[in-house]
Short mmCIF file of C-alpha atoms in Angstrom, two decimals:
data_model
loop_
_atom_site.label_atom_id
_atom_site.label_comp_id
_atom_site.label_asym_id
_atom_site.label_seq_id
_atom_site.Cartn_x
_atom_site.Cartn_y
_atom_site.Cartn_z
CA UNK I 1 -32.36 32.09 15.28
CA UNK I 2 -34.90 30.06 13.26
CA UNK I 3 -34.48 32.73 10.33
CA UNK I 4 -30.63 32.11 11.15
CA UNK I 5 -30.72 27.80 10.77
CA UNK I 6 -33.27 28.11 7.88
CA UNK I 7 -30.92 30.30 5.52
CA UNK I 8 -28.01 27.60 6.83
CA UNK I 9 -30.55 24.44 5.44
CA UNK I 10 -30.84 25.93 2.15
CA UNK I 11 -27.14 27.04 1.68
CA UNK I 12 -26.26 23.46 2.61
CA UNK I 13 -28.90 22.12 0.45
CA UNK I 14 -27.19 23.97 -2.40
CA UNK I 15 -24.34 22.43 -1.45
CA UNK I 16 -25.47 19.06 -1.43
CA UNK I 17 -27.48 19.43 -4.74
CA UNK I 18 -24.82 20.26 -6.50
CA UNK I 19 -22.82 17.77 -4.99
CA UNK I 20 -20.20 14.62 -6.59
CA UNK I 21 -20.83 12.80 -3.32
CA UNK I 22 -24.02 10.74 -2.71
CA UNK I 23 -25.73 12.69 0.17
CA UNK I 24 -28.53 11.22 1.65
CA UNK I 25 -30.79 11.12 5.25
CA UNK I 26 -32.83 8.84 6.64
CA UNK I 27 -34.93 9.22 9.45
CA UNK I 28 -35.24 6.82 12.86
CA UNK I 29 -37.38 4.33 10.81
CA UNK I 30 -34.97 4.37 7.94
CA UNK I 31 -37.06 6.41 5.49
CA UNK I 32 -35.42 8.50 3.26
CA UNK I 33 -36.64 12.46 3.66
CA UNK I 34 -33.49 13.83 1.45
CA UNK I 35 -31.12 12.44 -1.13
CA UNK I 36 -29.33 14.14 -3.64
CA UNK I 37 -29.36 14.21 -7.67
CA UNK I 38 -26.34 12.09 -8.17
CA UNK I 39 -28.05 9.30 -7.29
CA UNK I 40 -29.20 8.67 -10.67
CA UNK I 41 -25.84 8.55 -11.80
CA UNK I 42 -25.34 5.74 -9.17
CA UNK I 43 -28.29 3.36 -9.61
CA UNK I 44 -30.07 5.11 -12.76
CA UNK I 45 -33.23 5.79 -10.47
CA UNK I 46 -34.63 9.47 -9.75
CA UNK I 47 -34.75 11.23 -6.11
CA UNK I 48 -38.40 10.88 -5.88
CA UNK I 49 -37.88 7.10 -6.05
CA UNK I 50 -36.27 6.89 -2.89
CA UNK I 51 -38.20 9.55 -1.06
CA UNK I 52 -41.32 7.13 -0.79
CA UNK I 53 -39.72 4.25 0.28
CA UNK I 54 -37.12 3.14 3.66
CA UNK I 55 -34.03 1.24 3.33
CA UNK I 56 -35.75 -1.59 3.45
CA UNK I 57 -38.17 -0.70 0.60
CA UNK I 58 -35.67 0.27 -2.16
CA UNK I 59 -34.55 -2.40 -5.00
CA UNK I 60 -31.19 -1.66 -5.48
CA UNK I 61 -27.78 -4.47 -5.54
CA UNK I 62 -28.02 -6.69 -2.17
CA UNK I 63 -24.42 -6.03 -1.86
CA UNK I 64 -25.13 -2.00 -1.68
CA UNK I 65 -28.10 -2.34 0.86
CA UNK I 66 -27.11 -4.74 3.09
CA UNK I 67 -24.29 -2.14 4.03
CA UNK I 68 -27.04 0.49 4.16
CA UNK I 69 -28.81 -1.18 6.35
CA UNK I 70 -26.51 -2.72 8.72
CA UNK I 71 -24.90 0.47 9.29
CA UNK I 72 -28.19 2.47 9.79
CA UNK I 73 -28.67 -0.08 12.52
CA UNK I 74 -25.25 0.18 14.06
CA UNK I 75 -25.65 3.95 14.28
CA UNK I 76 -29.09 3.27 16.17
CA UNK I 77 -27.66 1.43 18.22
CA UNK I 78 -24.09 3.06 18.95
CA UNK I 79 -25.32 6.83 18.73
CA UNK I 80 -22.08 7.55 16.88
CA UNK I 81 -20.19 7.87 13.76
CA UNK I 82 -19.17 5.13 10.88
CA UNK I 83 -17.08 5.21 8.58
CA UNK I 84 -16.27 1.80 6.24
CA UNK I 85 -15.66 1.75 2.45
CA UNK I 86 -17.68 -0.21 0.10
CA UNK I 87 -18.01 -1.64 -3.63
CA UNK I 88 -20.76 -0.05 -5.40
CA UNK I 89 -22.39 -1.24 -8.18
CA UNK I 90 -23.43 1.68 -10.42
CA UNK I 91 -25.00 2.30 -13.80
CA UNK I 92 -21.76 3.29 -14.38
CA UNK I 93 -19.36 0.61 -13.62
CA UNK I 94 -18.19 -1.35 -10.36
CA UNK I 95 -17.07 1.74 -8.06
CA UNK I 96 -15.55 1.70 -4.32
CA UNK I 97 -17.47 4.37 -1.83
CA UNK I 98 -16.04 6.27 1.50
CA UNK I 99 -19.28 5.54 3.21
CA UNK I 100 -19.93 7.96 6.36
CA UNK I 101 -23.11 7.45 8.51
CA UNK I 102 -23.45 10.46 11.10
CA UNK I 103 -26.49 10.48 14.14
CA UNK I 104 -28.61 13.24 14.05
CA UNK I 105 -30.26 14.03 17.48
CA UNK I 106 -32.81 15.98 18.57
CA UNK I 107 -33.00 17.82 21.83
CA UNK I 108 -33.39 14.59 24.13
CA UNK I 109 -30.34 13.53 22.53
CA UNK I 110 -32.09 10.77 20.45
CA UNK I 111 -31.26 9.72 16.82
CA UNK I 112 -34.08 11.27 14.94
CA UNK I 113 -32.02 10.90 11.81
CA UNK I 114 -28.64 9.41 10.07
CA UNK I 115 -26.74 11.48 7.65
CA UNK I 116 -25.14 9.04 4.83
CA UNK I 117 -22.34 10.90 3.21
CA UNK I 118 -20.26 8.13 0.53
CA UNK I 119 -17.30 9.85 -1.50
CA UNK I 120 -15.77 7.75 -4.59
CA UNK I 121 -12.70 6.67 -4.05
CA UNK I 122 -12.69 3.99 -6.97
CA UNK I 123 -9.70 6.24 -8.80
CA UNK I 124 -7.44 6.74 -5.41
CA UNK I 125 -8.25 2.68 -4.78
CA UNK I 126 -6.59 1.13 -8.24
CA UNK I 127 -4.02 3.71 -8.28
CA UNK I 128 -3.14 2.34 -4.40
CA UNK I 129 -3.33 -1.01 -5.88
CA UNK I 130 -1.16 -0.38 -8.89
CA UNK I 131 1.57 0.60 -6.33
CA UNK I 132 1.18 -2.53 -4.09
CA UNK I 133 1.44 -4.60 -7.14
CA UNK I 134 4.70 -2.95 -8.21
CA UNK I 135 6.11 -2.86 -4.26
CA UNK I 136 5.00 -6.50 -4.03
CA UNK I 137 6.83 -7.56 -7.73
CA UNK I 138 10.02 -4.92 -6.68
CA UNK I 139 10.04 -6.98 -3.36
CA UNK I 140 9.99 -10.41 -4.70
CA UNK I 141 12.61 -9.54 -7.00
CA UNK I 142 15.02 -8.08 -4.46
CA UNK I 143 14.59 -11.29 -2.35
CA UNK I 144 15.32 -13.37 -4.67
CA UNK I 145 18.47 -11.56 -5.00
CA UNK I 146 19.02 -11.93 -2.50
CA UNK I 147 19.26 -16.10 -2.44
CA UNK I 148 21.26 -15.91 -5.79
CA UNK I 149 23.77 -13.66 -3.83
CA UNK I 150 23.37 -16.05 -0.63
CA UNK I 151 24.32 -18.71 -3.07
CA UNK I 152 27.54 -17.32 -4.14
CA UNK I 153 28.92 -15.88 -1.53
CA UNK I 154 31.37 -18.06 0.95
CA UNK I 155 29.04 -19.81 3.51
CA UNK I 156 30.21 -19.69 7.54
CA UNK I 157 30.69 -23.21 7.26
CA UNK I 158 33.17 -23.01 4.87
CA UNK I 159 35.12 -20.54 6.81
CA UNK I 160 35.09 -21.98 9.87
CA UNK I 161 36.22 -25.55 8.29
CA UNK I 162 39.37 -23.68 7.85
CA UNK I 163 39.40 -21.52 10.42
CA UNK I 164 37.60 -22.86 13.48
CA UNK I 165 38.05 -20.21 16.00
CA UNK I 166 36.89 -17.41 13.50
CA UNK I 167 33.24 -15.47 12.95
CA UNK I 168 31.86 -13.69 10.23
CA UNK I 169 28.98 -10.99 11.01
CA UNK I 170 27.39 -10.25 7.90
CA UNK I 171 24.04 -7.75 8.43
CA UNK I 172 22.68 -6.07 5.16
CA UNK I 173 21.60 -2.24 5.75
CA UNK I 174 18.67 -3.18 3.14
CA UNK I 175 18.08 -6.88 1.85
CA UNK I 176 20.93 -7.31 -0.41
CA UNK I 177 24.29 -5.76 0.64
CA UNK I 178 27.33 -3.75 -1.07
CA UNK I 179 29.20 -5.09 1.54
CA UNK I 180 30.53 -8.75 1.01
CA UNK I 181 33.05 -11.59 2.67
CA UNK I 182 35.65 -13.27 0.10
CA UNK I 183 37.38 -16.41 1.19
CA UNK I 184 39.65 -18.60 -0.97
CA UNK I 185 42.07 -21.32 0.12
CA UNK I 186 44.77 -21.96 -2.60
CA UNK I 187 48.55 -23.39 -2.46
CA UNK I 188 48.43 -24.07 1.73
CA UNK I 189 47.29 -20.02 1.75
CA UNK I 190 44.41 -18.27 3.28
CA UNK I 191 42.92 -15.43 1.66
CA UNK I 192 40.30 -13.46 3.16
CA UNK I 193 38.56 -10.15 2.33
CA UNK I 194 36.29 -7.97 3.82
CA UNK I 195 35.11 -5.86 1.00
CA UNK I 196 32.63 -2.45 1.22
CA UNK I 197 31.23 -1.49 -2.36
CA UNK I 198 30.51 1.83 -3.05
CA UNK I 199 26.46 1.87 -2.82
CA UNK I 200 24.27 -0.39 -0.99
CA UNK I 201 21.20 -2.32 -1.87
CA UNK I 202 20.66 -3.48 -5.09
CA UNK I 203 23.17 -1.44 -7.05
CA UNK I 204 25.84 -1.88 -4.20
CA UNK I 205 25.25 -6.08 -4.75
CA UNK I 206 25.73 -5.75 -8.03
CA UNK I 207 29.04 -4.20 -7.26
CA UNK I 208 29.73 -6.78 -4.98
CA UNK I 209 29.32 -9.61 -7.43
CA UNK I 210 31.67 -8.01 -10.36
CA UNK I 211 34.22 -7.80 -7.02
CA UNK I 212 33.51 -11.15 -5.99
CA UNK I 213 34.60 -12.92 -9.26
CA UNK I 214 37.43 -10.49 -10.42
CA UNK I 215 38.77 -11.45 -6.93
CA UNK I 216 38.26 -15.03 -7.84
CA UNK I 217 39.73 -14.59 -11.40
CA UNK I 218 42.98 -12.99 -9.73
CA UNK I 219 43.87 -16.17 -7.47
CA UNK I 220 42.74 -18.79 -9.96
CA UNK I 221 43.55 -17.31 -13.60
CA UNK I 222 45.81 -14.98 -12.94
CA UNK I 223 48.17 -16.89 -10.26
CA UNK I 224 48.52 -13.95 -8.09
CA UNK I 225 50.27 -14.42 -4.71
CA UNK I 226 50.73 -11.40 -3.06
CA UNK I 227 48.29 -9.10 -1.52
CA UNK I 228 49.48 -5.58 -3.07
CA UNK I 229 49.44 -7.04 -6.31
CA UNK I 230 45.61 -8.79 -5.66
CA UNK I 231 44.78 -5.69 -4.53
CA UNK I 232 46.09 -3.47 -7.84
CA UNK I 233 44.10 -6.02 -10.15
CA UNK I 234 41.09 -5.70 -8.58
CA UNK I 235 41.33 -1.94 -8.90
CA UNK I 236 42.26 -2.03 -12.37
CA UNK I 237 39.62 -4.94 -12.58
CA UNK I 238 36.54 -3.09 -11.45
CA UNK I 239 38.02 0.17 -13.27
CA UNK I 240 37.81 -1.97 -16.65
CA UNK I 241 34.62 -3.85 -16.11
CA UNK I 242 32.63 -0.41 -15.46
CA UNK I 243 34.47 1.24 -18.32
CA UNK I 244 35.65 3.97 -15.49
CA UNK I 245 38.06 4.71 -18.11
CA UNK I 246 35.58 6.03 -20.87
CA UNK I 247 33.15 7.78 -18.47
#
């Protein structure tokens, strides 16, 4: 069995040598007994530098070993796992760790040890924050289409000025609609329309706006009365406008 774990410790020290992720342990006391190579890449100092010395001995960013040490502590104290990410400041650059701190116990099931595990994540992290940024601009954009089409639209109060026993329910699938209300009073006539665009969201408002105003230029420009006849211009309208025709 001890020939058994031995030939496991090396394999996993082979592992861990050759490893991208830092990979260090610590014992009870917080001194360092094993930490691997790539922690020159990280702070530009050599394993045997950190083999002599606790967490509390090393000179290395605040920033980096406050975390170090207030999770060694809360593993102490807890017996169990952490996980948290960090900045880093490297040699090379400003990076952002996966930090894991795992209890080691021995067979009185006491922390004898912490195993520090911290992956960089520093690619995954802008490329998360690239898309944010974008959902956060895409978002502010569709909103405020969504006042500009609020604006134009017929409001309730409009509609119910003329028509005081009536309701309009008006509930967008996404933030802007294909779906819209028309309203016009012209000549001691009411005209109303409920209209569904083909589409929804932002392509289906833009639909909804070129219906809007053709519907508009029909009663006001082009004088028409009756409904078949509204209803024919729009159609040939919208047909024009999105050169249906062509393509």
């Amino acid at each position: 069995r001890a020939e058994k774990e031995q030939r496991m410790r090396s394999q996993m020290q082979a592992l861990s040598e050759n490893s991208p992720d830092l990979i260090m342990r610590v014992n009870s006391e917080g001194r360092f007994f094993y930490i691997n190579p790539i922690i020159k890449d990280l702070t530009g100092r050599k394993q045997d530098y950190f083999l002599s010395k606790t967490l509390f001995d090393v000179k290395l960013p605040p920033e980096v070993l406050n975390i170090w040490q207030s999770v060694f502590r809360r593993v102490i104290q807890s017996k169990s796992k952490i996980e948290l990410e960090m900045d880093f400041s490297s040699a090379a650059g400003e990076r952002i760790m996966q930090l894991n701190a795992i209890p080691e116990f021995n067979d009185n099931r006491e922390v004898e040890s912490v195993l520090f595990v911290a992956h960089d994540i520093t690619e995954g992290k802008q490329i998360e924050r690239e898309i944010r940024s974008n959902n956060l601009k895409i978002t502010e954009s569709i909103n405020y289409a969504k006042r500009i089409q609020s604006a134009i639209l017929p409001s309730y109060e409009q509609i119910r000025k003329a028509l005081p026993d009536s309701f309009l329910f008006y509930k967008p699938k996404d933030v802007v609609s294909g779906d819209f209300p028309w309203f016009i009073e012209k000549d001691g006539a009411i005209y109303v329309a409920a209209v569904d665009c083909t589409g929804h969201g932002v392509p289906g408002a833009l639909i909804s706006l070129i219906g809007y105003f053709i519907l508009n230029d029909i009663l006001n420009t082009q004088g028409l009365s009756d409904v078949g006849q509204i209803l024919d211009s729009l159609h040939s309208g919208v047909t024009k406008t999105l050169r249906q025709d062509d393509n």
